[in-house]
Amino acid sequence: FIGIWVVLKVSLKTKVNLFPIGLRIIYSYLTYKSFFETNSALYMIQERHYNTDAVKNYLFKKAGGERTGTIQKGIFQRDSDFFYMDIDVFYTLGESGVDEFIEYGGRVGNIVPVGSMFMEHYWFSNTPSSLKQEYDVLYLGFNFMDKMDLYDGFLDDYYSTFRWLVQLKKENPDYKIGIAHHKRDKIPDPSEAAILLNSGVETVQKLTGSYALAFSSRYTVTYGSTIAYELSAHNMTTYFLDPRRQCTFLPVENVSHIDQLRLTTYESFASSVKAALSGSGRPLLTQEQKDHMCLESSTVSERIFKTLGSNV
């Protein structure tokens, strides 16, 4: 209650409504104070790096905890959800690509590259004995929401990627082209459905496993899925469709190995598909470049376990 009066006083003085922030702090305090009083541990690992919380960390250690960590699940996006972090250890996919959150004021004690825990679980722990070839061209979706209209033209850029697939199918009717959406997405959303109508581009209705589907396809693309980093680090290049070079899931500045995977026009996309399906044209990433994106991921949990009690 004292906090509410403090927020009111400062809001009036600064003429800025600080209640959304103040209420978030109060909510975190009340939630985690009771949670950690009844659930004690030495270490805490959070699944999503964008759900870290300085108040949570403080209360965890006040209750006897020693170290907090979080796992990088997705590519860092230039979006407010990714601009701040508060954690002791950040277990990253690869050895680079996480500088921006530090520039925006994130607190991270140590950065430890480990690879993709989700790839370890969903692919390496459940690799099928054989794969049947599914698609010539497979589009891998991400967790898209209508509210992700992050800049003028964002939605047009995003939906342009589906127009490119339709155009590719029109020019190459023998290509089998499919779209595998994130399991949380509406399949498909109305705008996408209108673009794909009667195009011959298939939407995967029942996704049994995006990794298996990707590894069984001849050519894979995405607009913003983390699987592009994971696959590229495991000898299967996935390209980013990036109309007008504005994708918020990719670096603004030139990064050589990322730019090799970035297709900014329909013509470059169609040419890349043709080259790849003919057996040539895939960019050759060095091992160093692969490690910058994502480490080999068959033993991620073991790497994390070994660092829990050490001063990494």
PDB file of C-alpha atoms in Angstrom:
ATOM      1  CA  PHE A   1       0.000   0.000   0.000  1.00  0.00           C
ATOM      2  CA  ILE A   2       2.925   2.341   0.687  1.00  0.00           C
ATOM      3  CA  GLY A   3       4.208   1.535  -2.803  1.00  0.00           C
ATOM      4  CA  ILE A   4       0.926   2.623  -4.386  1.00  0.00           C
ATOM      5  CA  TRP A   5       1.127   6.029  -2.687  1.00  0.00           C
ATOM      6  CA  VAL A   6       4.765   6.414  -3.752  1.00  0.00           C
ATOM      7  CA  VAL A   7       3.833   5.633  -7.378  1.00  0.00           C
ATOM      8  CA  LEU A   8       0.945   8.120  -7.233  1.00  0.00           C
ATOM      9  CA  LYS A   9       3.176  10.868  -5.844  1.00  0.00           C
ATOM     10  CA  VAL A  10       5.946  10.320  -8.391  1.00  0.00           C
ATOM     11  CA  SER A  11       3.425  10.032 -11.261  1.00  0.00           C
ATOM     12  CA  LEU A  12       1.906  13.387 -10.365  1.00  0.00           C
ATOM     13  CA  LYS A  13       5.321  14.992  -9.978  1.00  0.00           C
ATOM     14  CA  THR A  14       6.709  13.696 -13.273  1.00  0.00           C
ATOM     15  CA  LYS A  15       3.359  13.827 -15.143  1.00  0.00           C
ATOM     16  CA  VAL A  16       4.007  10.248 -16.293  1.00  0.00           C
ATOM     17  CA  ASN A  17       1.627   7.408 -15.448  1.00  0.00           C
ATOM     18  CA  LEU A  18       3.866   4.956 -13.594  1.00  0.00           C
ATOM     19  CA  PHE A  19       1.024   2.758 -12.328  1.00  0.00           C
ATOM     20  CA  PRO A  20       1.488   0.014 -14.982  1.00  0.00           C
ATOM     21  CA  ILE A  21       5.099  -0.379 -13.829  1.00  0.00           C
ATOM     22  CA  GLY A  22       4.277  -0.016 -10.145  1.00  0.00           C
ATOM     23  CA  LEU A  23       1.471  -2.569 -10.258  1.00  0.00           C
ATOM     24  CA  ARG A  24       3.738  -4.997 -12.117  1.00  0.00           C
ATOM     25  CA  ILE A  25       6.337  -4.715  -9.333  1.00  0.00           C
ATOM     26  CA  ILE A  26       3.696  -5.203  -6.627  1.00  0.00           C
ATOM     27  CA  TYR A  27       2.239  -8.197  -8.472  1.00  0.00           C
ATOM     28  CA  SER A  28       5.690  -9.794  -8.827  1.00  0.00           C
ATOM     29  CA  TYR A  29       6.441  -9.222  -5.165  1.00  0.00           C
ATOM     30  CA  LEU A  30       3.195 -10.743  -3.891  1.00  0.00           C
ATOM     31  CA  THR A  31       3.365 -13.682  -6.316  1.00  0.00           C
ATOM     32  CA  TYR A  32       6.967 -14.754  -5.794  1.00  0.00           C
ATOM     33  CA  LYS A  33       7.228 -13.987  -2.079  1.00  0.00           C
ATOM     34  CA  SER A  34       4.634 -16.642  -1.285  1.00  0.00           C
ATOM     35  CA  PHE A  35       5.900 -18.999  -4.012  1.00  0.00           C
ATOM     36  CA  PHE A  36       9.517 -19.102  -2.805  1.00  0.00           C
ATOM     37  CA  GLU A  37       8.503 -19.331   0.841  1.00  0.00           C
ATOM     38  CA  THR A  38       6.842 -22.669   0.032  1.00  0.00           C
ATOM     39  CA  ASN A  39       9.208 -23.822  -2.757  1.00  0.00           C
ATOM     40  CA  SER A  40      12.881 -23.536  -1.820  1.00  0.00           C
ATOM     41  CA  ALA A  41      15.834 -24.439  -4.052  1.00  0.00           C
ATOM     42  CA  LEU A  42      19.484 -23.591  -4.658  1.00  0.00           C
ATOM     43  CA  TYR A  43      19.065 -23.025  -8.393  1.00  0.00           C
ATOM     44  CA  MET A  44      16.263 -21.705 -10.556  1.00  0.00           C
ATOM     45  CA  ILE A  45      16.132 -22.123 -14.347  1.00  0.00           C
ATOM     46  CA  GLN A  46      13.502 -20.270 -16.354  1.00  0.00           C
ATOM     47  CA  GLU A  47      12.360 -21.538 -19.729  1.00  0.00           C
ATOM     48  CA  ARG A  48      11.901 -18.164 -21.441  1.00  0.00           C
ATOM     49  CA  HIS A  49      14.477 -15.399 -21.242  1.00  0.00           C
ATOM     50  CA  TYR A  50      11.838 -12.703 -21.791  1.00  0.00           C
ATOM     51  CA  ASN A  51      10.103 -13.647 -18.515  1.00  0.00           C
ATOM     52  CA  THR A  52      13.030 -12.801 -16.258  1.00  0.00           C
ATOM     53  CA  ASP A  53      12.280 -10.494 -13.359  1.00  0.00           C
ATOM     54  CA  ALA A  54      14.578  -8.574 -10.986  1.00  0.00           C
ATOM     55  CA  VAL A  55      11.997  -8.788  -8.186  1.00  0.00           C
ATOM     56  CA  LYS A  56      11.728 -12.558  -8.694  1.00  0.00           C
ATOM     57  CA  ASN A  57      15.527 -12.931  -8.505  1.00  0.00           C
ATOM     58  CA  TYR A  58      15.694 -10.849  -5.334  1.00  0.00           C
ATOM     59  CA  LEU A  59      12.996 -12.866  -3.566  1.00  0.00           C
ATOM     60  CA  PHE A  60      14.462 -16.198  -4.722  1.00  0.00           C
ATOM     61  CA  LYS A  61      17.817 -15.346  -3.133  1.00  0.00           C
ATOM     62  CA  LYS A  62      16.202 -13.891  -0.044  1.00  0.00           C
ATOM     63  CA  ALA A  63      14.560 -17.303   0.418  1.00  0.00           C
ATOM     64  CA  GLY A  64      17.945 -19.058   0.247  1.00  0.00           C
ATOM     65  CA  GLY A  65      18.525 -19.491  -3.488  1.00  0.00           C
ATOM     66  CA  GLU A  66      22.039 -19.152  -4.891  1.00  0.00           C
ATOM     67  CA  ARG A  67      21.773 -18.703  -8.648  1.00  0.00           C
ATOM     68  CA  THR A  68      19.187 -18.010 -11.332  1.00  0.00           C
ATOM     69  CA  GLY A  69      19.449 -18.958 -14.973  1.00  0.00           C
ATOM     70  CA  THR A  70      17.366 -18.792 -18.117  1.00  0.00           C
ATOM     71  CA  ILE A  71      17.388 -20.629 -21.442  1.00  0.00           C
ATOM     72  CA  GLN A  72      17.336 -18.835 -24.780  1.00  0.00           C
ATOM     73  CA  LYS A  73      14.329 -20.223 -26.591  1.00  0.00           C
ATOM     74  CA  GLY A  74      14.068 -17.791 -29.475  1.00  0.00           C
ATOM     75  CA  ILE A  75      16.048 -15.369 -31.605  1.00  0.00           C
ATOM     76  CA  PHE A  76      16.418 -11.959 -30.022  1.00  0.00           C
ATOM     77  CA  GLN A  77      13.851  -9.734 -31.670  1.00  0.00           C
ATOM     78  CA  ARG A  78      14.044  -5.952 -31.834  1.00  0.00           C
ATOM     79  CA  ASP A  79      10.933  -5.654 -29.703  1.00  0.00           C
ATOM     80  CA  SER A  80      10.158  -4.358 -26.210  1.00  0.00           C
ATOM     81  CA  ASP A  81       9.734  -7.891 -24.821  1.00  0.00           C
ATOM     82  CA  PHE A  82      13.405  -8.563 -25.543  1.00  0.00           C
ATOM     83  CA  PHE A  83      14.953  -5.277 -24.506  1.00  0.00           C
ATOM     84  CA  TYR A  84      15.486  -6.089 -20.850  1.00  0.00           C
ATOM     85  CA  MET A  85      16.662  -9.067 -18.849  1.00  0.00           C
ATOM     86  CA  ASP A  86      17.732  -9.681 -15.253  1.00  0.00           C
ATOM     87  CA  ILE A  87      19.442 -13.021 -14.600  1.00  0.00           C
ATOM     88  CA  ASP A  88      22.659 -14.529 -13.224  1.00  0.00           C
ATOM     89  CA  VAL A  89      23.360 -16.982 -16.059  1.00  0.00           C
ATOM     90  CA  PHE A  90      22.018 -16.827 -19.602  1.00  0.00           C
ATOM     91  CA  TYR A  91      22.249 -20.138 -21.483  1.00  0.00           C
ATOM     92  CA  THR A  92      22.362 -19.049 -25.115  1.00  0.00           C
ATOM     93  CA  LEU A  93      21.901 -20.882 -28.408  1.00  0.00           C
ATOM     94  CA  GLY A  94      25.258 -19.770 -29.777  1.00  0.00           C
ATOM     95  CA  GLU A  95      28.234 -17.559 -29.194  1.00  0.00           C
ATOM     96  CA  SER A  96      26.800 -14.283 -30.536  1.00  0.00           C
ATOM     97  CA  GLY A  97      23.591 -12.404 -31.289  1.00  0.00           C
ATOM     98  CA  VAL A  98      22.768 -11.294 -27.744  1.00  0.00           C
ATOM     99  CA  ASP A  99      24.466  -7.896 -27.530  1.00  0.00           C
ATOM    100  CA  GLU A 100      21.401  -5.696 -27.908  1.00  0.00           C
ATOM    101  CA  PHE A 101      19.768  -6.572 -24.595  1.00  0.00           C
ATOM    102  CA  ILE A 102      22.955  -5.510 -22.764  1.00  0.00           C
ATOM    103  CA  GLU A 103      22.902  -2.178 -24.628  1.00  0.00           C
ATOM    104  CA  TYR A 104      19.339  -1.646 -23.404  1.00  0.00           C
ATOM    105  CA  GLY A 105      20.263  -2.149 -19.763  1.00  0.00           C
ATOM    106  CA  GLY A 106      19.879  -5.876 -19.203  1.00  0.00           C
ATOM    107  CA  ARG A 107      21.727  -7.413 -16.265  1.00  0.00           C
ATOM    108  CA  VAL A 108      23.348 -10.763 -16.943  1.00  0.00           C
ATOM    109  CA  GLY A 109      26.076 -12.175 -14.752  1.00  0.00           C
ATOM    110  CA  ASN A 110      27.410 -14.706 -17.261  1.00  0.00           C
ATOM    111  CA  ILE A 111      26.611 -15.751 -20.815  1.00  0.00           C
ATOM    112  CA  VAL A 112      27.096 -19.480 -21.421  1.00  0.00           C
ATOM    113  CA  PRO A 113      26.552 -20.844 -24.964  1.00  0.00           C
ATOM    114  CA  VAL A 114      24.994 -24.338 -24.780  1.00  0.00           C
ATOM    115  CA  GLY A 115      22.887 -24.875 -27.923  1.00  0.00           C
ATOM    116  CA  SER A 116      19.146 -25.500 -28.199  1.00  0.00           C
ATOM    117  CA  MET A 117      17.515 -27.472 -25.395  1.00  0.00           C
ATOM    118  CA  PHE A 118      14.335 -27.706 -27.445  1.00  0.00           C
ATOM    119  CA  MET A 119      16.171 -29.246 -30.383  1.00  0.00           C
ATOM    120  CA  GLU A 120      17.812 -31.706 -28.011  1.00  0.00           C
ATOM    121  CA  HIS A 121      14.415 -32.763 -26.667  1.00  0.00           C
ATOM    122  CA  TYR A 122      12.293 -32.721 -29.812  1.00  0.00           C
ATOM    123  CA  TRP A 123      14.896 -33.966 -32.287  1.00  0.00           C
ATOM    124  CA  PHE A 124      17.935 -35.654 -30.777  1.00  0.00           C
ATOM    125  CA  SER A 125      15.921 -37.477 -28.088  1.00  0.00           C
ATOM    126  CA  ASN A 126      13.258 -38.564 -30.577  1.00  0.00           C
ATOM    127  CA  THR A 127      15.028 -38.907 -33.929  1.00  0.00           C
ATOM    128  CA  PRO A 128      13.063 -41.229 -36.224  1.00  0.00           C
ATOM    129  CA  SER A 129      14.921 -44.176 -37.757  1.00  0.00           C
ATOM    130  CA  SER A 130      14.012 -43.003 -41.268  1.00  0.00           C
ATOM    131  CA  LEU A 131      12.567 -39.907 -42.921  1.00  0.00           C
ATOM    132  CA  LYS A 132      10.207 -39.767 -45.876  1.00  0.00           C
ATOM    133  CA  GLN A 133      10.768 -36.779 -48.119  1.00  0.00           C
ATOM    134  CA  GLU A 134       7.868 -34.393 -47.606  1.00  0.00           C
ATOM    135  CA  TYR A 135       8.333 -31.098 -49.461  1.00  0.00           C
ATOM    136  CA  ASP A 136      10.563 -29.477 -52.048  1.00  0.00           C
ATOM    137  CA  VAL A 137      10.092 -26.127 -50.308  1.00  0.00           C
ATOM    138  CA  LEU A 138       8.961 -25.863 -46.683  1.00  0.00           C
ATOM    139  CA  TYR A 139       8.071 -22.578 -44.971  1.00  0.00           C
ATOM    140  CA  LEU A 140       8.574 -22.711 -41.192  1.00  0.00           C
ATOM    141  CA  GLY A 141       6.328 -20.343 -39.261  1.00  0.00           C
ATOM    142  CA  PHE A 142       6.891 -18.663 -35.914  1.00  0.00           C
ATOM    143  CA  ASN A 143       4.591 -17.685 -33.062  1.00  0.00           C
ATOM    144  CA  PHE A 144       2.844 -14.914 -34.994  1.00  0.00           C
ATOM    145  CA  MET A 145       0.275 -12.611 -33.414  1.00  0.00           C
ATOM    146  CA  ASP A 146      -1.675  -9.764 -35.016  1.00  0.00           C
ATOM    147  CA  LYS A 147      -0.366  -7.388 -32.362  1.00  0.00           C
ATOM    148  CA  MET A 148       3.149  -7.859 -33.756  1.00  0.00           C
ATOM    149  CA  ASP A 149       2.676  -4.848 -36.042  1.00  0.00           C
ATOM    150  CA  LEU A 150       6.069  -3.564 -34.958  1.00  0.00           C
ATOM    151  CA  TYR A 151       6.756  -0.948 -37.629  1.00  0.00           C
ATOM    152  CA  ASP A 152       5.072   0.666 -40.620  1.00  0.00           C
ATOM    153  CA  GLY A 153       4.884  -2.082 -43.198  1.00  0.00           C
ATOM    154  CA  PHE A 154       5.582  -5.022 -40.873  1.00  0.00           C
ATOM    155  CA  LEU A 155       2.436  -6.937 -41.774  1.00  0.00           C
ATOM    156  CA  ASP A 156       2.931  -6.262 -45.476  1.00  0.00           C
ATOM    157  CA  ASP A 157       6.489  -7.615 -45.245  1.00  0.00           C
ATOM    158  CA  TYR A 158       5.277 -10.688 -43.362  1.00  0.00           C
ATOM    159  CA  TYR A 159       2.445 -11.478 -45.782  1.00  0.00           C
ATOM    160  CA  SER A 160       4.729 -10.811 -48.751  1.00  0.00           C
ATOM    161  CA  THR A 161       6.564 -14.010 -47.852  1.00  0.00           C
ATOM    162  CA  PHE A 162       3.368 -15.985 -48.567  1.00  0.00           C
ATOM    163  CA  ARG A 163       2.876 -14.106 -51.838  1.00  0.00           C
ATOM    164  CA  TRP A 164       6.385 -15.225 -52.788  1.00  0.00           C
ATOM    165  CA  LEU A 165       5.450 -18.856 -52.110  1.00  0.00           C
ATOM    166  CA  VAL A 166       2.338 -18.517 -54.262  1.00  0.00           C
ATOM    167  CA  GLN A 167       4.332 -16.921 -57.094  1.00  0.00           C
ATOM    168  CA  LEU A 168       6.956 -19.671 -56.843  1.00  0.00           C
ATOM    169  CA  LYS A 169       4.264 -22.339 -57.101  1.00  0.00           C
ATOM    170  CA  LYS A 170       2.670 -20.568 -60.064  1.00  0.00           C
ATOM    171  CA  GLU A 171       5.975 -20.499 -61.931  1.00  0.00           C
ATOM    172  CA  ASN A 172       6.922 -24.041 -60.857  1.00  0.00           C
ATOM    173  CA  PRO A 173       3.725 -26.098 -60.526  1.00  0.00           C
ATOM    174  CA  ASP A 174       5.745 -29.307 -60.073  1.00  0.00           C
ATOM    175  CA  TYR A 175       7.245 -28.026 -56.795  1.00  0.00           C
ATOM    176  CA  LYS A 176       5.604 -29.398 -53.678  1.00  0.00           C
ATOM    177  CA  ILE A 177       5.443 -26.387 -51.339  1.00  0.00           C
ATOM    178  CA  GLY A 178       4.198 -26.536 -47.754  1.00  0.00           C
ATOM    179  CA  ILE A 179       3.758 -24.219 -44.768  1.00  0.00           C
ATOM    180  CA  ALA A 180       4.318 -25.551 -41.252  1.00  0.00           C
ATOM    181  CA  HIS A 181       2.994 -23.054 -38.739  1.00  0.00           C
ATOM    182  CA  HIS A 182       3.844 -22.699 -35.072  1.00  0.00           C
ATOM    183  CA  LYS A 183       1.482 -24.934 -33.120  1.00  0.00           C
ATOM    184  CA  ARG A 184      -0.045 -21.903 -31.359  1.00  0.00           C
ATOM    185  CA  ASP A 185      -0.958 -20.091 -34.562  1.00  0.00           C
ATOM    186  CA  LYS A 186      -4.375 -19.944 -36.130  1.00  0.00           C
ATOM    187  CA  ILE A 187      -3.987 -22.132 -39.240  1.00  0.00           C
ATOM    188  CA  PRO A 188      -4.171 -20.133 -41.396  1.00  0.00           C
ATOM    189  CA  ASP A 189      -5.207 -16.633 -40.375  1.00  0.00           C
ATOM    190  CA  PRO A 190      -7.738 -14.928 -42.697  1.00  0.00           C
ATOM    191  CA  SER A 191      -5.214 -12.699 -44.477  1.00  0.00           C
ATOM    192  CA  GLU A 192      -2.907 -15.602 -45.174  1.00  0.00           C
ATOM    193  CA  ALA A 193      -5.820 -17.820 -46.260  1.00  0.00           C
ATOM    194  CA  ALA A 194      -6.866 -15.233 -48.848  1.00  0.00           C
ATOM    195  CA  ILE A 195      -3.338 -15.164 -50.292  1.00  0.00           C
ATOM    196  CA  LEU A 196      -3.071 -18.975 -50.455  1.00  0.00           C
ATOM    197  CA  LEU A 197      -6.557 -19.612 -51.833  1.00  0.00           C
ATOM    198  CA  ASN A 198      -6.422 -22.077 -54.768  1.00  0.00           C
ATOM    199  CA  SER A 199      -2.665 -21.560 -55.068  1.00  0.00           C
ATOM    200  CA  GLY A 200      -1.581 -25.169 -54.606  1.00  0.00           C
ATOM    201  CA  VAL A 201       0.596 -24.214 -51.631  1.00  0.00           C
ATOM    202  CA  GLU A 202      -0.243 -26.653 -48.827  1.00  0.00           C
ATOM    203  CA  THR A 203      -0.715 -25.870 -45.152  1.00  0.00           C
ATOM    204  CA  VAL A 204       0.387 -28.661 -42.826  1.00  0.00           C
ATOM    205  CA  GLN A 205      -2.770 -29.432 -40.869  1.00  0.00           C
ATOM    206  CA  LYS A 206      -1.269 -31.731 -38.246  1.00  0.00           C
ATOM    207  CA  LEU A 207       2.296 -30.925 -37.317  1.00  0.00           C
ATOM    208  CA  THR A 208       3.860 -34.042 -35.791  1.00  0.00           C
ATOM    209  CA  GLY A 209       7.285 -32.472 -35.476  1.00  0.00           C
ATOM    210  CA  SER A 210       8.764 -29.400 -37.141  1.00  0.00           C
ATOM    211  CA  TYR A 211      12.336 -30.747 -36.939  1.00  0.00           C
ATOM    212  CA  ALA A 212      11.444 -34.029 -38.644  1.00  0.00           C
ATOM    213  CA  LEU A 213       9.453 -32.149 -41.280  1.00  0.00           C
ATOM    214  CA  ALA A 214      12.336 -29.757 -41.900  1.00  0.00           C
ATOM    215  CA  PHE A 215      14.992 -32.462 -42.149  1.00  0.00           C
ATOM    216  CA  SER A 216      12.795 -34.370 -44.593  1.00  0.00           C
ATOM    217  CA  SER A 217      12.382 -31.372 -46.927  1.00  0.00           C
ATOM    218  CA  ARG A 218      14.744 -30.291 -49.671  1.00  0.00           C
ATOM    219  CA  TYR A 219      14.680 -26.541 -49.020  1.00  0.00           C
ATOM    220  CA  THR A 220      13.464 -24.610 -45.967  1.00  0.00           C
ATOM    221  CA  VAL A 221      12.708 -20.941 -45.384  1.00  0.00           C
ATOM    222  CA  THR A 222      11.237 -18.821 -42.619  1.00  0.00           C
ATOM    223  CA  TYR A 223      10.454 -15.225 -41.724  1.00  0.00           C
ATOM    224  CA  GLY A 224      11.448 -15.334 -38.071  1.00  0.00           C
ATOM    225  CA  SER A 225      11.666 -18.853 -36.653  1.00  0.00           C
ATOM    226  CA  THR A 226      14.556 -19.823 -34.386  1.00  0.00           C
ATOM    227  CA  ILE A 227      14.694 -23.159 -36.186  1.00  0.00           C
ATOM    228  CA  ALA A 228      16.637 -21.394 -38.960  1.00  0.00           C
ATOM    229  CA  TYR A 229      19.567 -20.956 -36.559  1.00  0.00           C
ATOM    230  CA  GLU A 230      19.211 -24.506 -35.257  1.00  0.00           C
ATOM    231  CA  LEU A 231      19.058 -26.154 -38.684  1.00  0.00           C
ATOM    232  CA  SER A 232      21.865 -24.033 -40.124  1.00  0.00           C
ATOM    233  CA  ALA A 233      24.095 -25.133 -37.257  1.00  0.00           C
ATOM    234  CA  HIS A 234      23.281 -28.768 -38.015  1.00  0.00           C
ATOM    235  CA  ASN A 235      24.193 -28.917 -41.706  1.00  0.00           C
ATOM    236  CA  MET A 236      20.824 -27.963 -43.171  1.00  0.00           C
ATOM    237  CA  THR A 237      20.685 -24.341 -44.259  1.00  0.00           C
ATOM    238  CA  THR A 238      17.441 -22.471 -43.746  1.00  0.00           C
ATOM    239  CA  TYR A 239      16.994 -19.103 -45.415  1.00  0.00           C
ATOM    240  CA  PHE A 240      15.256 -16.016 -44.024  1.00  0.00           C
ATOM    241  CA  LEU A 241      12.744 -14.295 -46.290  1.00  0.00           C
ATOM    242  CA  ASP A 242      13.292 -10.641 -45.469  1.00  0.00           C
ATOM    243  CA  PRO A 243      11.384  -8.280 -47.790  1.00  0.00           C
ATOM    244  CA  ARG A 244      12.926  -4.792 -47.785  1.00  0.00           C
ATOM    245  CA  ARG A 245      15.547  -5.924 -45.237  1.00  0.00           C
ATOM    246  CA  GLN A 246      13.455  -4.889 -42.248  1.00  0.00           C
ATOM    247  CA  CYS A 247      12.880  -8.188 -40.412  1.00  0.00           C
ATOM    248  CA  THR A 248      13.056  -7.495 -36.667  1.00  0.00           C
ATOM    249  CA  PHE A 249      14.315 -11.031 -36.021  1.00  0.00           C
ATOM    250  CA  LEU A 250      17.603 -10.322 -37.812  1.00  0.00           C
ATOM    251  CA  PRO A 251      20.466  -7.928 -37.068  1.00  0.00           C
ATOM    252  CA  VAL A 252      20.267  -4.431 -38.508  1.00  0.00           C
ATOM    253  CA  GLU A 253      23.998  -4.265 -39.117  1.00  0.00           C
ATOM    254  CA  ASN A 254      25.708  -6.454 -41.668  1.00  0.00           C
ATOM    255  CA  VAL A 255      26.625  -9.873 -40.261  1.00  0.00           C
ATOM    256  CA  SER A 256      28.273 -11.912 -42.992  1.00  0.00           C
ATOM    257  CA  HIS A 257      26.939 -15.383 -42.184  1.00  0.00           C
ATOM    258  CA  ILE A 258      23.416 -14.048 -41.527  1.00  0.00           C
ATOM    259  CA  ASP A 259      23.449 -12.082 -44.775  1.00  0.00           C
ATOM    260  CA  GLN A 260      24.281 -15.318 -46.613  1.00  0.00           C
ATOM    261  CA  LEU A 261      20.931 -16.628 -45.376  1.00  0.00           C
ATOM    262  CA  ARG A 262      18.907 -13.443 -45.997  1.00  0.00           C
ATOM    263  CA  LEU A 263      16.749 -13.207 -49.146  1.00  0.00           C
ATOM    264  CA  THR A 264      15.331  -9.709 -49.653  1.00  0.00           C
ATOM    265  CA  THR A 265      13.612 -10.020 -53.057  1.00  0.00           C
ATOM    266  CA  TYR A 266      11.401 -12.577 -54.759  1.00  0.00           C
ATOM    267  CA  GLU A 267      13.990 -12.951 -57.520  1.00  0.00           C
ATOM    268  CA  SER A 268      16.745 -13.891 -55.060  1.00  0.00           C
ATOM    269  CA  PHE A 269      14.362 -16.345 -53.375  1.00  0.00           C
ATOM    270  CA  ALA A 270      13.357 -18.069 -56.624  1.00  0.00           C
ATOM    271  CA  SER A 271      16.975 -18.233 -57.769  1.00  0.00           C
ATOM    272  CA  SER A 272      18.057 -19.697 -54.432  1.00  0.00           C
ATOM    273  CA  VAL A 273      15.386 -22.402 -54.581  1.00  0.00           C
ATOM    274  CA  LYS A 274      16.351 -23.356 -58.120  1.00  0.00           C
ATOM    275  CA  ALA A 275      20.037 -23.576 -57.224  1.00  0.00           C
ATOM    276  CA  ALA A 276      19.430 -25.594 -54.061  1.00  0.00           C
ATOM    277  CA  LEU A 277      17.064 -28.088 -55.683  1.00  0.00           C
ATOM    278  CA  SER A 278      19.572 -28.647 -58.478  1.00  0.00           C
ATOM    279  CA  GLY A 279      22.178 -29.610 -55.895  1.00  0.00           C
ATOM    280  CA  SER A 280      24.185 -26.396 -55.774  1.00  0.00           C
ATOM    281  CA  GLY A 281      23.943 -22.923 -54.375  1.00  0.00           C
ATOM    282  CA  ARG A 282      23.687 -23.513 -50.632  1.00  0.00           C
ATOM    283  CA  PRO A 283      25.982 -21.196 -48.654  1.00  0.00           C
ATOM    284  CA  LEU A 284      28.812 -22.975 -46.922  1.00  0.00           C
ATOM    285  CA  LEU A 285      28.991 -21.846 -43.309  1.00  0.00           C
ATOM    286  CA  THR A 286      32.199 -22.380 -41.416  1.00  0.00           C
ATOM    287  CA  GLN A 287      32.096 -24.167 -38.081  1.00  0.00           C
ATOM    288  CA  GLU A 288      32.822 -20.844 -36.383  1.00  0.00           C
ATOM    289  CA  GLN A 289      29.815 -19.250 -38.109  1.00  0.00           C
ATOM    290  CA  LYS A 290      27.587 -22.174 -37.139  1.00  0.00           C
ATOM    291  CA  ASP A 291      28.720 -21.871 -33.518  1.00  0.00           C
ATOM    292  CA  HIS A 292      27.841 -18.174 -33.536  1.00  0.00           C
ATOM    293  CA  MET A 293      24.262 -19.125 -34.439  1.00  0.00           C
ATOM    294  CA  CYS A 294      23.766 -22.301 -32.396  1.00  0.00           C
ATOM    295  CA  LEU A 295      26.033 -24.951 -30.912  1.00  0.00           C
ATOM    296  CA  GLU A 296      25.612 -28.642 -31.680  1.00  0.00           C
ATOM    297  CA  SER A 297      22.627 -29.512 -29.509  1.00  0.00           C
ATOM    298  CA  SER A 298      22.595 -33.213 -28.644  1.00  0.00           C
ATOM    299  CA  THR A 299      23.968 -32.689 -25.094  1.00  0.00           C
ATOM    300  CA  VAL A 300      22.554 -29.315 -24.009  1.00  0.00           C
ATOM    301  CA  SER A 301      21.114 -30.473 -20.685  1.00  0.00           C
ATOM    302  CA  GLU A 302      24.433 -32.020 -19.714  1.00  0.00           C
ATOM    303  CA  ARG A 303      26.231 -28.732 -20.429  1.00  0.00           C
ATOM    304  CA  ILE A 304      23.731 -26.813 -18.300  1.00  0.00           C
ATOM    305  CA  PHE A 305      23.940 -29.334 -15.462  1.00  0.00           C
ATOM    306  CA  LYS A 306      27.737 -29.077 -15.323  1.00  0.00           C
ATOM    307  CA  THR A 307      27.603 -25.292 -14.901  1.00  0.00           C
ATOM    308  CA  LEU A 308      24.942 -25.079 -12.182  1.00  0.00           C
ATOM    309  CA  GLY A 309      27.317 -25.197  -9.228  1.00  0.00           C
ATOM    310  CA  SER A 310      30.370 -23.692 -10.905  1.00  0.00           C
ATOM    311  CA  ASN A 311      31.502 -20.091 -11.130  1.00  0.00           C
ATOM    312  CA  VAL A 312      30.935 -19.735 -14.880  1.00  0.00           C
TER     313      VAL A 312
END
